[in-house]
Coordinates of C-alpha atoms and ligand atoms in Angstrom, one line a residue:
M751 CA 115.3 93.7 120.6
I752 CA 115.4 93.9 124.4
D753 CA 118.5 92.9 126.2
Q754 CA 117.1 90.5 128.7
E755 CA 120.1 90.9 131.0
L756 CA 119.6 94.6 131.4
C757 CA 115.7 94.8 131.7
I758 CA 114.5 95.4 135.2
G759 CA 110.8 94.8 134.3
C760 CA 109.6 98.3 135.1
G761 CA 107.0 98.2 132.3
D762 CA 107.6 101.7 131.1
C763 CA 108.1 100.6 127.5
L764 CA 104.8 98.7 127.2
P765 CA 102.5 101.7 126.4
V766 CA 104.8 103.0 123.6
C767 CA 104.3 100.1 121.3
P768 CA 101.5 101.0 118.8
V769 CA 100.5 97.3 118.3
R770 CA 100.9 96.1 121.9
A771 CA 103.7 93.7 121.0
I772 CA 105.6 94.2 124.2
H773 CA 104.6 92.3 127.4
L774 CA 106.1 91.4 130.7
E775 CA 106.9 87.7 131.3
A776 CA 108.6 86.6 134.5
D777 CA 109.3 90.2 135.3
V778 CA 111.2 90.8 132.0
A779 CA 109.9 92.7 128.9
R780 CA 109.6 90.6 125.8
I781 CA 108.6 91.4 122.2
D782 CA 106.1 89.2 120.4
A783 CA 108.0 88.9 117.1
E784 CA 104.8 88.0 115.2
M785 CA 102.9 91.1 116.4
C786 CA 105.9 93.5 116.1
V787 CA 105.8 95.6 112.9
E788 CA 109.4 96.8 113.3
C789 CA 108.3 100.4 113.6
G790 CA 111.2 101.3 115.9
V791 CA 109.1 103.4 118.2
C792 CA 110.2 101.5 121.3
Y793 CA 113.8 102.1 120.4
R794 CA 113.5 105.8 119.5
A795 CA 111.2 106.7 122.4
K796 CA 114.1 106.2 124.8
R797 CA 111.7 105.4 127.7
C798 CA 113.9 102.6 129.0
P799 CA 115.8 103.6 132.1
V800 CA 118.5 101.0 131.5
E801 CA 118.7 101.4 127.7
A802 CA 117.8 97.8 127.1
F803 CA 116.5 98.4 123.6
E804 CA 118.6 97.7 120.6
Q805 CA 117.7 97.9 116.9
E806 CA 118.8 95.4 114.2
P807 CA 120.3 97.8 111.6
D808 CA 119.8 95.4 108.6
L809 CA 116.8 93.2 108.8
P810 CA 116.7 90.3 106.4
W811 CA 114.1 89.7 103.6
P812 CA 111.2 89.4 104.1
R813 CA 111.2 90.8 107.7
I814 CA 112.4 94.1 106.3
V815 CA 109.0 94.6 104.7
R816 CA 107.6 95.2 108.1
R817 CA 110.0 98.1 108.7
V818 CA 109.7 99.9 105.4
F819 CA 105.9 100.1 105.8
S820 CA 105.9 100.9 109.5
D821 CA 108.9 103.1 110.2
P822 CA 108.7 106.5 108.5
N823 CA 112.5 106.8 108.8
A824 CA 113.1 103.7 106.8
P825 CA 113.5 104.0 103.0
H826 CA 111.9 101.4 100.7
S827 CA 115.3 99.9 99.8
A828 CA 113.5 96.5 99.7
T829 CA 110.6 97.6 97.4
T830 CA 110.6 100.8 95.2
G831 CA 113.5 102.8 96.6
G832 CA 111.1 105.6 97.7
W833 CA 109.8 106.5 101.2
G834 CA 106.5 106.1 103.0
R835 CA 103.6 103.8 102.5
G836 CA 102.3 105.0 99.2
T837 CA 103.3 107.3 96.3
S838 CA 103.4 111.1 96.3
E839 CA 100.1 112.0 97.9
M840 CA 97.1 113.6 96.2
K841 CA 98.0 116.9 97.8
S842 CA 101.1 117.1 95.7
N843 CA 99.2 116.4 92.5
D844 CA 100.0 119.9 91.1
V845 CA 103.6 118.7 90.9
T846 CA 103.2 115.0 90.0
G847 CA 100.1 115.2 87.8
R848 CA 99.2 111.7 88.7
Y849 CA 95.4 112.4 88.8
K850 CA 94.0 114.1 85.7
R851 CA 90.6 115.7 85.2
G852 CA 88.0 113.0 84.6
Q853 CA 89.9 110.3 86.5
V854 CA 89.0 109.0 89.9
G855 CA 92.0 108.0 92.1
I856 CA 91.3 105.5 94.8
A857 CA 93.5 105.1 97.9
V858 CA 92.5 102.3 100.3
E859 CA 94.5 102.8 103.5
V860 CA 94.6 99.5 105.3
G861 CA 95.7 99.2 109.0
R862 CA 96.1 101.7 111.7
P863 CA 98.2 102.0 114.9
G864 CA 96.8 99.6 117.4
V865 CA 95.6 97.2 114.7
G866 CA 98.2 96.7 111.9
V867 CA 97.6 94.3 109.0
T868 CA 99.1 91.3 107.4
I869 CA 100.0 91.2 103.7
R870 CA 97.8 88.1 103.5
N871 CA 94.8 90.2 104.6
I872 CA 95.7 93.0 102.3
E873 CA 95.6 90.4 99.4
K874 CA 92.0 89.5 100.3
I875 CA 91.0 93.2 100.5
A876 CA 92.6 94.0 97.1
A877 CA 91.2 91.0 95.3
P878 CA 87.7 92.5 94.5
F879 CA 89.5 95.6 93.0
A880 CA 91.6 93.3 90.8
R881 CA 88.4 91.8 89.5
L882 CA 87.3 95.2 88.3
G883 CA 90.3 95.1 85.9
V884 CA 92.1 98.1 87.5
E885 CA 95.8 98.7 87.2
F886 CA 97.4 99.0 90.6
E887 CA 99.7 102.0 90.8
P888 CA 103.1 100.7 89.7
L889 CA 105.1 103.1 91.8
N890 CA 103.3 102.1 95.0
P891 CA 105.5 99.9 97.2
L892 CA 102.6 97.5 97.9
T893 CA 102.2 96.9 94.2
S894 CA 105.9 96.0 94.1
L895 CA 105.2 93.1 96.5
M896 CA 102.7 91.6 94.1
E897 CA 103.6 88.5 92.1
D898 CA 100.6 89.0 89.8
T899 CA 99.4 92.6 89.6
K900 CA 96.3 91.6 87.5
K901 CA 94.9 89.4 90.2
A902 CA 96.5 91.2 93.2
I903 CA 98.4 88.0 94.3
F904 CA 101.3 88.8 96.6
K905 CA 104.6 87.0 96.7
D906 CA 104.5 83.9 98.9
D907 CA 107.3 84.9 101.2
V908 CA 105.8 88.2 102.2
K909 CA 102.3 87.1 102.9
D910 CA 102.8 86.5 106.7
E911 CA 104.5 89.8 107.2
R912 CA 102.6 92.3 109.4
V913 CA 102.8 96.1 108.8
L914 CA 101.3 99.1 110.6
S915 CA 99.5 100.3 107.5
A916 CA 99.7 100.3 103.7
I917 CA 97.9 101.9 100.8
I918 CA 96.3 100.2 97.9
E919 CA 96.3 102.7 95.0
F920 CA 94.6 102.6 91.6
L921 CA 92.4 104.6 89.2
V922 CA 88.9 103.9 88.0
E923 CA 86.7 105.5 85.4
P924 CA 83.7 107.5 86.6
S925 CA 81.4 104.8 84.9
Q926 CA 82.9 102.2 87.3
L927 CA 81.8 103.9 90.5
G928 CA 78.9 101.5 91.2
D929 CA 81.1 98.5 90.6
L930 CA 83.8 100.1 92.8
M931 CA 81.4 100.6 95.7
R932 CA 80.2 97.0 95.5
A933 CA 83.9 95.8 95.4
L934 CA 84.5 97.9 98.6
E935 CA 81.6 96.2 100.3
E936 CA 83.1 92.9 99.4
S937 CA 86.6 94.0 100.6
S938 CA 85.2 95.1 104.0
A939 CA 83.9 91.6 104.6
S940 CA 87.5 90.4 104.0
A941 CA 89.0 92.8 106.4
T942 CA 89.0 90.2 109.2
D943 CA 92.0 91.3 111.3
T944 CA 92.1 95.0 110.4
V945 CA 90.3 98.2 109.4
F946 CA 90.5 100.4 106.3
S947 CA 89.4 103.8 105.0
V948 CA 88.9 104.9 101.4
S949 CA 89.9 108.2 99.8
M950 CA 88.5 109.1 96.4
I951 CA 90.8 111.6 94.7
N952 CA 89.4 114.0 92.1
R953 CA 90.6 117.3 90.7
L954 CA 88.0 120.0 91.1
D955 CA 85.9 121.0 88.1
P956 CA 86.9 124.5 86.7
D957 CA 83.9 126.0 88.5
G958 CA 85.1 124.6 91.8
A959 CA 82.5 121.7 92.0
I960 CA 83.7 118.4 93.3
P961 CA 83.1 115.7 90.7
H962 CA 81.1 112.5 91.5
M963 CA 79.6 113.6 94.8
E964 CA 76.1 113.4 93.3
A965 CA 76.8 110.0 91.7
L966 CA 78.0 108.7 95.1
K967 CA 74.9 110.1 96.8
K968 CA 72.6 108.3 94.3
L969 CA 74.5 105.1 95.0
G970 CA 73.6 105.6 98.7
Y971 CA 77.0 106.7 100.0
R972 CA 77.9 109.9 101.8
A973 CA 81.4 111.2 101.1
S974 CA 83.2 113.7 103.3
P975 CA 84.6 116.4 101.0
N976 CA 88.1 117.2 102.3
A977 CA 90.1 119.6 100.1
K978 CA 93.9 119.6 100.1
V979 CA 95.2 122.8 98.7
N980 CA 98.8 123.4 97.7
L981 CA 100.4 126.8 97.5
G982 CA 101.9 126.1 94.1
L983 CA 105.5 126.2 95.1
G984 CA 106.4 123.0 93.4
R985 CA 107.8 122.6 89.9
P986 CA 105.1 120.8 87.8
K987 CA 106.2 118.1 85.4
A988 CA 105.6 118.8 81.7
N989 CA 102.6 116.4 81.5
V990 CA 100.5 118.2 84.2
Ligands
SF4_2393 S1 109.4 97.9 116.9 FE1 107.4 98.9 117.1 S2 105.9 97.2 116.9 FE2 107.9 96.3 117.4 S3 108.0 96.2 119.7 FE3 108.9 98.1 119.1 S4 107.2 99.6 119.2 FE4 106.3 97.6 119.1
SF4_2394 S1 111.5 100.0 129.9 FE1 113.4 98.8 129.8 S2 113.7 98.0 131.8 FE2 111.5 98.7 131.8 S3 110.4 96.9 131.1 FE3 110.9 98.0 129.3 S4 112.9 97.1 128.6 FE4 112.6 96.5 130.7

């Protein structure tokens, strides 16, 4: 929120908003509530010379959805109780053991600073994956907003909420790679107001080879092989 009585219309706060939700109107800064993703950057940046920014400490449901996906300082009190946009990342797999050999983890990261995304658009992007019969990661906060996890249908009251970004997570069998790539093509046609990137998560083969690179090449796709290596300082769970 901007205290309209304090604002002197200097415009210093406009560039700090990652989704360009702040504008000047009659020489006073205003926030477009529909565009704002409640990331809190304008408040924390402390660029305002008259300290006109205030932050609502307890946003009501469903507005709180914006904050928990967009502000890294906000815990997911309204969804899974965790932090961040997804679950523990692939780089901590030696501790979590979420991705096992032979499994293909998929993380579709939807939205970016400057773009953002509505839950309604995420629903369209996720629908082709649901038709593959995948199980969306139950610990992922986005999954917790689904009313029907088999069809990737989100709860009605969150569909118009806009977030900076979110991650759709699920596993596929190697035999489903072709179907997956076709589903991704379909999803990209549905990404009408946003962008997304896709990570395919594999454990290396014992000889160090990256699984499924050849299979992807045969399907006509070029993957960028980025390794994430942990130093092994975590405490693995028993099932790793
Ligand atoms: S909370 Fe974030 S999105 Fe909203 S106006 Fe401030 S910087 Fe922009
Ligand atoms: S930085 Fe502060 S005073 Fe300047 S336009 Fe923004 S809210 Fe107004």
